[in-house]
Every structure is written in structure tokens, then in C-alpha cells.
Amino acid sequence: MFDDFSKRNKAVRAALELAQQRDWGDITLGDIARQAGLDLADLRREFACKSDILRAFQAEVDAEVLGKAKQAGPDQSVRDRLFDIIMTRFEVMGPYKPALKRIACYLRCRPGEASLIACSTLASQYWMLAGAGAKLGGPGAAVRVTGLAAIYGKIFRVWLDDPSPSLDKTMAALDQRLTKGERLLSSLETTCGNVCRLACGVLPRGWKRERSDVPSPGPAPAA
């Protein structure tokens, strides 16, 4: 990842290199440009702000993970597939863990700045679900995406503090959270289904349709 020499990738890589050594709040756009060997004007052409660089990092991680995702086996559930994809995500982000830990620590106390990457974080979870073969149509899609984002946020913090190369603590926490999330989603889908059936039984037949007992106007009389 970030192995090409585009200005965009140079800037993202430079920002993460600086974040390994300094607090994210102390790093300026000028610092990132100098570290990347770019003019500030070049950096502006690629990004609107520092949060935009983090969004670019998320998108690159998404693409790398989806590229590494293995073909699902015939007996593999969406839940197991999602487990593998999230663990692959942590593997891809492994080299940047010290930088991500500093960035996360900075954003944790600054919800306003953290909210700037909220949409891209949800987009990442959408793509992880897509890679796992989850249903992403209908009203349940939003529940799945936001639910996975909540799970991922908790496991991400566990991963940041997990020193084990095998990530045993992270895997155990992820397994537990996905199991709970699967049960909750099943319960919500059952409830929603019951509500829909109840609504269909209560609403009058022909709801939102034109009344059939109103005669249609006949042809206009000849002049």
C-alpha cells in the first residue's frame, strides 16, 4: 500500500510518518508537504484539510483489504467472512499502528474533528459488509452499517492496545462482538417484520390507490 509515487500517496505516507513521532494536532499541512517533498500548492490540489488525508488513508485501506479478501467458501457464513475481512484490515494497518494510536488519542478528545471522518468511516464499513456478501438493500442496510461501525470502533481500540503478534485479544473481542451483533440484528429484523405485517393488516385495503367506485369522466360531447 502507498508503494506508488503519486503526490496523493506521498502525502498520506508522509502524514503517517510524522504521526509516529508527533501529536497529530502539532503536525501542520506545511510539515506534511515538506516530509512528502511537495509544494504546499501540490498538497492543496490533492486535499482540502488534514482530515481529508485521513479519509484518503481509509479508502486505500478499504481497497487493499478488498483486494486481499479470499473467495468465500460455500459453507462460510457472512459473519465468519466478516471476521476474516476485519482481521485482514488490522493486518493491513499493522505497519501504521503507532501513528494510528497517536491520531486516535488526539481525536478521542476532539469530537468535532473526529466527526469529519465519520462519513468515510461508515463508508469503510459498508465496503467491508459488501466484501463479506452481506445484504445491503432495504431499510436494514443502515442498521447493518451503523452496527458494524459501532463494533469496529470498539475492536479498533482493543487492537491499538494489543501487543501480541497473533492478536489473540483482538480476535477474541471481535468474535464476541460479532456474535452479539448477529443476535441483535436477527432480533431487530424479526421485530421489523412483525411491525410490517401488522401495518399491512391494519391499513385499509387499497391504501394509496385511487378509489375504484368513482366513475371516470366520459368522452367530451361533440361540438
Short mmCIF file of C-alpha atoms in Angstrom, two decimals:
data_model
loop_
_atom_site.label_atom_id
_atom_site.label_comp_id
_atom_site.label_asym_id
_atom_site.label_seq_id
_atom_site.Cartn_x
_atom_site.Cartn_y
_atom_site.Cartn_z
CA MET A 1 0.00 0.00 0.00
CA PHE A 2 1.22 3.51 -0.88
CA ASP A 3 4.01 1.96 -2.92
CA ASP A 4 3.50 4.22 -5.92
CA PHE A 5 4.91 7.71 -6.27
CA SER A 6 1.76 9.75 -6.82
CA LYS A 7 1.59 13.03 -4.96
CA ARG A 8 -1.50 11.82 -3.14
CA ASN A 9 0.13 8.69 -1.78
CA LYS A 10 3.32 10.55 -0.92
CA ALA A 11 1.31 12.97 1.22
CA VAL A 12 -0.64 10.24 3.03
CA ARG A 13 2.54 8.29 3.73
CA ALA A 14 4.30 11.45 4.95
CA ALA A 15 1.44 12.33 7.30
CA LEU A 16 1.55 8.87 8.89
CA GLU A 17 5.34 9.00 9.20
CA LEU A 18 5.08 12.29 11.09
CA ALA A 19 2.25 10.96 13.27
CA GLN A 20 4.52 8.17 14.51
CA GLN A 21 6.72 10.78 16.17
CA ARG A 22 4.48 13.76 16.96
CA ASP A 23 0.96 14.52 18.13
CA TRP A 24 -1.49 14.83 15.26
CA GLY A 25 -2.55 18.29 16.42
CA ASP A 26 1.04 19.58 16.21
CA ILE A 27 1.51 18.48 12.60
CA THR A 28 0.77 21.20 10.05
CA LEU A 29 -0.03 20.90 6.37
CA GLY A 30 3.32 22.55 5.70
CA ASP A 31 5.06 19.81 7.70
CA ILE A 32 3.31 17.14 5.63
CA ALA A 33 4.21 18.84 2.36
CA ARG A 34 7.90 19.10 3.34
CA GLN A 35 8.00 15.49 4.53
CA ALA A 36 6.49 14.37 1.22
CA GLY A 37 8.81 16.55 -0.85
CA LEU A 38 5.87 18.52 -2.25
CA ASP A 39 4.92 22.16 -2.57
CA LEU A 40 2.05 23.31 -0.43
CA ALA A 41 0.20 24.10 -3.65
CA ASP A 42 0.55 20.45 -4.73
CA LEU A 43 -0.85 19.32 -1.40
CA ARG A 44 -3.83 21.67 -1.75
CA ARG A 45 -4.64 20.24 -5.16
CA GLU A 46 -4.97 16.80 -3.58
CA PHE A 47 -6.56 17.55 -0.20
CA ALA A 48 -8.80 20.10 1.43
CA CYS A 49 -7.54 19.59 5.01
CA LYS A 50 -5.74 17.13 7.30
CA SER A 51 -8.95 15.15 7.84
CA ASP A 52 -9.09 14.68 4.07
CA ILE A 53 -5.72 12.89 4.31
CA LEU A 54 -7.17 10.51 6.90
CA ARG A 55 -10.13 9.83 4.63
CA ALA A 56 -7.73 9.01 1.81
CA PHE A 57 -5.93 6.58 4.11
CA GLN A 58 -9.22 4.86 4.95
CA ALA A 59 -10.08 4.49 1.27
CA GLU A 60 -6.68 2.98 0.48
CA VAL A 61 -7.07 0.51 3.34
CA ASP A 62 -10.53 -0.43 2.03
CA ALA A 63 -9.12 -1.16 -1.42
CA GLU A 64 -6.19 -3.15 -0.04
CA VAL A 65 -8.43 -5.27 2.18
CA LEU A 66 -10.92 -5.99 -0.59
CA GLY A 67 -8.04 -6.92 -2.88
CA LYS A 68 -6.73 -9.40 -0.31
CA ALA A 69 -10.14 -10.87 0.51
CA LYS A 70 -10.35 -14.54 -0.41
CA GLN A 71 -13.24 -16.09 -2.25
CA ALA A 72 -15.89 -17.18 0.24
CA GLY A 73 -16.36 -20.92 0.64
CA PRO A 74 -19.77 -22.47 0.03
CA ASP A 75 -20.26 -23.17 3.74
CA GLN A 76 -18.81 -19.90 5.06
CA SER A 77 -21.33 -17.60 6.71
CA VAL A 78 -21.41 -13.83 6.28
CA ARG A 79 -20.46 -13.49 9.92
CA ASP A 80 -17.32 -15.66 9.52
CA ARG A 81 -16.45 -13.89 6.30
CA LEU A 82 -16.76 -10.53 8.04
CA PHE A 83 -14.50 -11.76 10.84
CA ASP A 84 -11.78 -12.62 8.30
CA ILE A 85 -12.13 -9.30 6.49
CA ILE A 86 -11.85 -7.21 9.66
CA MET A 87 -8.79 -9.16 10.81
CA THR A 88 -7.28 -8.60 7.35
CA ARG A 89 -7.93 -4.89 7.85
CA PHE A 90 -5.93 -4.90 11.07
CA GLU A 91 -3.16 -6.79 9.28
CA VAL A 92 -3.05 -4.16 6.53
CA MET A 93 -2.95 -1.33 9.07
CA GLY A 94 -0.27 -3.04 11.19
CA PRO A 95 2.70 -1.00 9.90
CA TYR A 96 0.84 2.23 10.73
CA LYS A 97 -0.30 1.21 14.21
CA PRO A 98 1.92 3.65 16.19
CA ALA A 99 0.73 6.56 14.04
CA LEU A 100 -2.92 5.49 14.24
CA LYS A 101 -2.66 5.21 18.02
CA ARG A 102 -1.47 8.81 18.28
CA ILE A 103 -4.13 10.04 15.85
CA ALA A 104 -6.89 8.15 17.69
CA CYS A 105 -5.73 9.54 21.03
CA TYR A 106 -5.89 13.08 19.63
CA LEU A 107 -9.34 12.67 18.03
CA ARG A 108 -10.84 10.96 21.08
CA CYS A 109 -10.88 14.27 22.95
CA ARG A 110 -11.98 16.30 19.92
CA PRO A 111 -15.36 15.04 18.71
CA GLY A 112 -15.72 17.95 16.30
CA GLU A 113 -12.64 16.93 14.34
CA ALA A 114 -13.48 13.23 14.68
CA SER A 115 -16.88 13.87 13.11
CA LEU A 116 -15.13 15.00 9.90
CA ILE A 117 -14.18 11.39 9.16
CA ALA A 118 -17.46 9.86 10.36
CA CYS A 119 -18.92 9.50 6.86
CA SER A 120 -15.78 7.86 5.46
CA THR A 121 -15.74 5.51 8.45
CA LEU A 122 -19.30 4.43 7.68
CA ALA A 123 -18.35 4.04 4.01
CA SER A 124 -15.49 1.74 5.03
CA GLN A 125 -17.88 -0.48 6.99
CA TYR A 126 -20.26 -0.52 4.03
CA TRP A 127 -17.48 -1.86 1.82
CA MET A 128 -16.43 -4.42 4.43
CA LEU A 129 -20.01 -5.70 4.53
CA ALA A 130 -20.08 -5.77 0.74
CA GLY A 131 -16.89 -7.80 0.73
CA ALA A 132 -18.47 -10.25 3.18
CA GLY A 133 -21.50 -10.69 0.94
CA ALA A 134 -23.96 -9.11 3.40
CA LYS A 135 -27.35 -7.81 2.26
CA LEU A 136 -27.11 -4.07 1.71
CA GLY A 137 -30.53 -3.33 0.28
CA GLY A 138 -33.65 -2.16 2.04
CA PRO A 139 -34.08 -0.44 5.40
CA GLY A 140 -31.88 -2.99 7.18
CA ALA A 141 -28.77 -1.76 5.35
CA ALA A 142 -28.40 1.32 7.54
CA VAL A 143 -28.73 -0.82 10.68
CA ARG A 144 -26.02 -3.19 9.45
CA VAL A 145 -23.60 -0.40 8.54
CA THR A 146 -24.03 1.61 11.74
CA GLY A 147 -23.99 -1.56 13.83
CA LEU A 148 -20.73 -2.73 12.29
CA ALA A 149 -19.25 0.75 12.70
CA ALA A 150 -20.02 0.60 16.43
CA ILE A 151 -18.47 -2.87 16.70
CA TYR A 152 -15.42 -1.88 14.69
CA GLY A 153 -14.87 1.24 16.79
CA LYS A 154 -14.65 -0.83 19.98
CA ILE A 155 -12.44 -3.51 18.44
CA PHE A 156 -10.17 -0.88 16.89
CA ARG A 157 -9.39 0.41 20.39
CA VAL A 158 -8.67 -3.14 21.56
CA TRP A 159 -6.36 -3.66 18.57
CA LEU A 160 -4.41 -0.47 19.30
CA ASP A 161 -3.52 -1.81 22.77
CA ASP A 162 -2.98 -5.43 21.72
CA PRO A 163 0.81 -6.08 21.72
CA SER A 164 0.55 -9.72 20.67
CA PRO A 165 1.74 -10.50 17.11
CA SER A 166 -1.07 -13.07 16.85
CA LEU A 167 -3.64 -10.50 18.03
CA ASP A 168 -5.35 -13.06 20.28
CA LYS A 169 -7.03 -10.39 22.40
CA THR A 170 -8.33 -8.62 19.31
CA MET A 171 -9.69 -11.81 17.76
CA ALA A 172 -11.44 -12.84 20.97
CA ALA A 173 -13.08 -9.43 21.36
CA LEU A 174 -14.13 -9.35 17.70
CA ASP A 175 -15.62 -12.84 17.88
CA GLN A 176 -17.64 -11.88 20.95
CA ARG A 177 -18.89 -8.58 19.49
CA LEU A 178 -19.87 -10.09 16.15
CA THR A 179 -21.83 -12.83 17.90
CA LYS A 180 -23.75 -10.28 19.98
CA GLY A 181 -24.30 -8.09 16.94
CA GLU A 182 -25.63 -11.02 14.92
CA ARG A 183 -28.17 -11.86 17.63
CA LEU A 184 -29.27 -8.24 17.94
CA LEU A 185 -29.66 -7.86 14.19
CA SER A 186 -31.73 -11.03 13.98
CA SER A 187 -33.98 -9.74 16.76
CA LEU A 188 -34.39 -6.35 15.07
CA GLU A 189 -35.21 -7.93 11.70
CA THR A 190 -37.85 -10.14 13.34
CA THR A 191 -39.38 -7.12 15.08
CA CYS A 192 -39.40 -5.08 11.88
CA GLY A 193 -41.03 -7.96 10.02
CA ASN A 194 -43.76 -8.21 12.63
CA VAL A 195 -44.39 -4.47 12.51
CA CYS A 196 -44.68 -4.57 8.71
CA ARG A 197 -47.15 -7.46 8.83
CA LEU A 198 -49.18 -5.67 11.49
CA ALA A 199 -49.25 -2.47 9.45
CA CYS A 200 -50.41 -4.36 6.38
CA GLY A 201 -53.25 -5.87 8.41
CA VAL A 202 -54.37 -2.55 9.88
CA LEU A 203 -54.20 -0.33 6.81
CA PRO A 204 -57.36 -0.38 4.69
CA ARG A 205 -57.27 -2.38 1.51
CA GLY A 206 -56.47 -0.22 -1.49
CA TRP A 207 -54.41 2.24 0.61
CA LYS A 208 -52.86 4.97 -1.55
CA ARG A 209 -54.79 3.80 -4.59
CA GLU A 210 -57.42 5.76 -6.44
CA ARG A 211 -60.96 4.85 -5.47
CA SER A 212 -62.44 2.45 -8.00
CA ASP A 213 -66.04 3.49 -7.24
CA VAL A 214 -65.58 7.00 -8.63
CA PRO A 215 -66.78 6.96 -12.24
CA SER A 216 -64.28 8.18 -14.74
CA PRO A 217 -65.36 11.17 -16.83
CA GLY A 218 -66.90 10.18 -20.15
CA PRO A 219 -65.81 11.48 -23.52
CA ALA A 220 -66.32 15.15 -24.12
CA PRO A 221 -69.58 15.93 -26.00
CA ALA A 222 -69.21 16.71 -29.68
CA ALA A 223 -69.38 20.42 -30.50
#
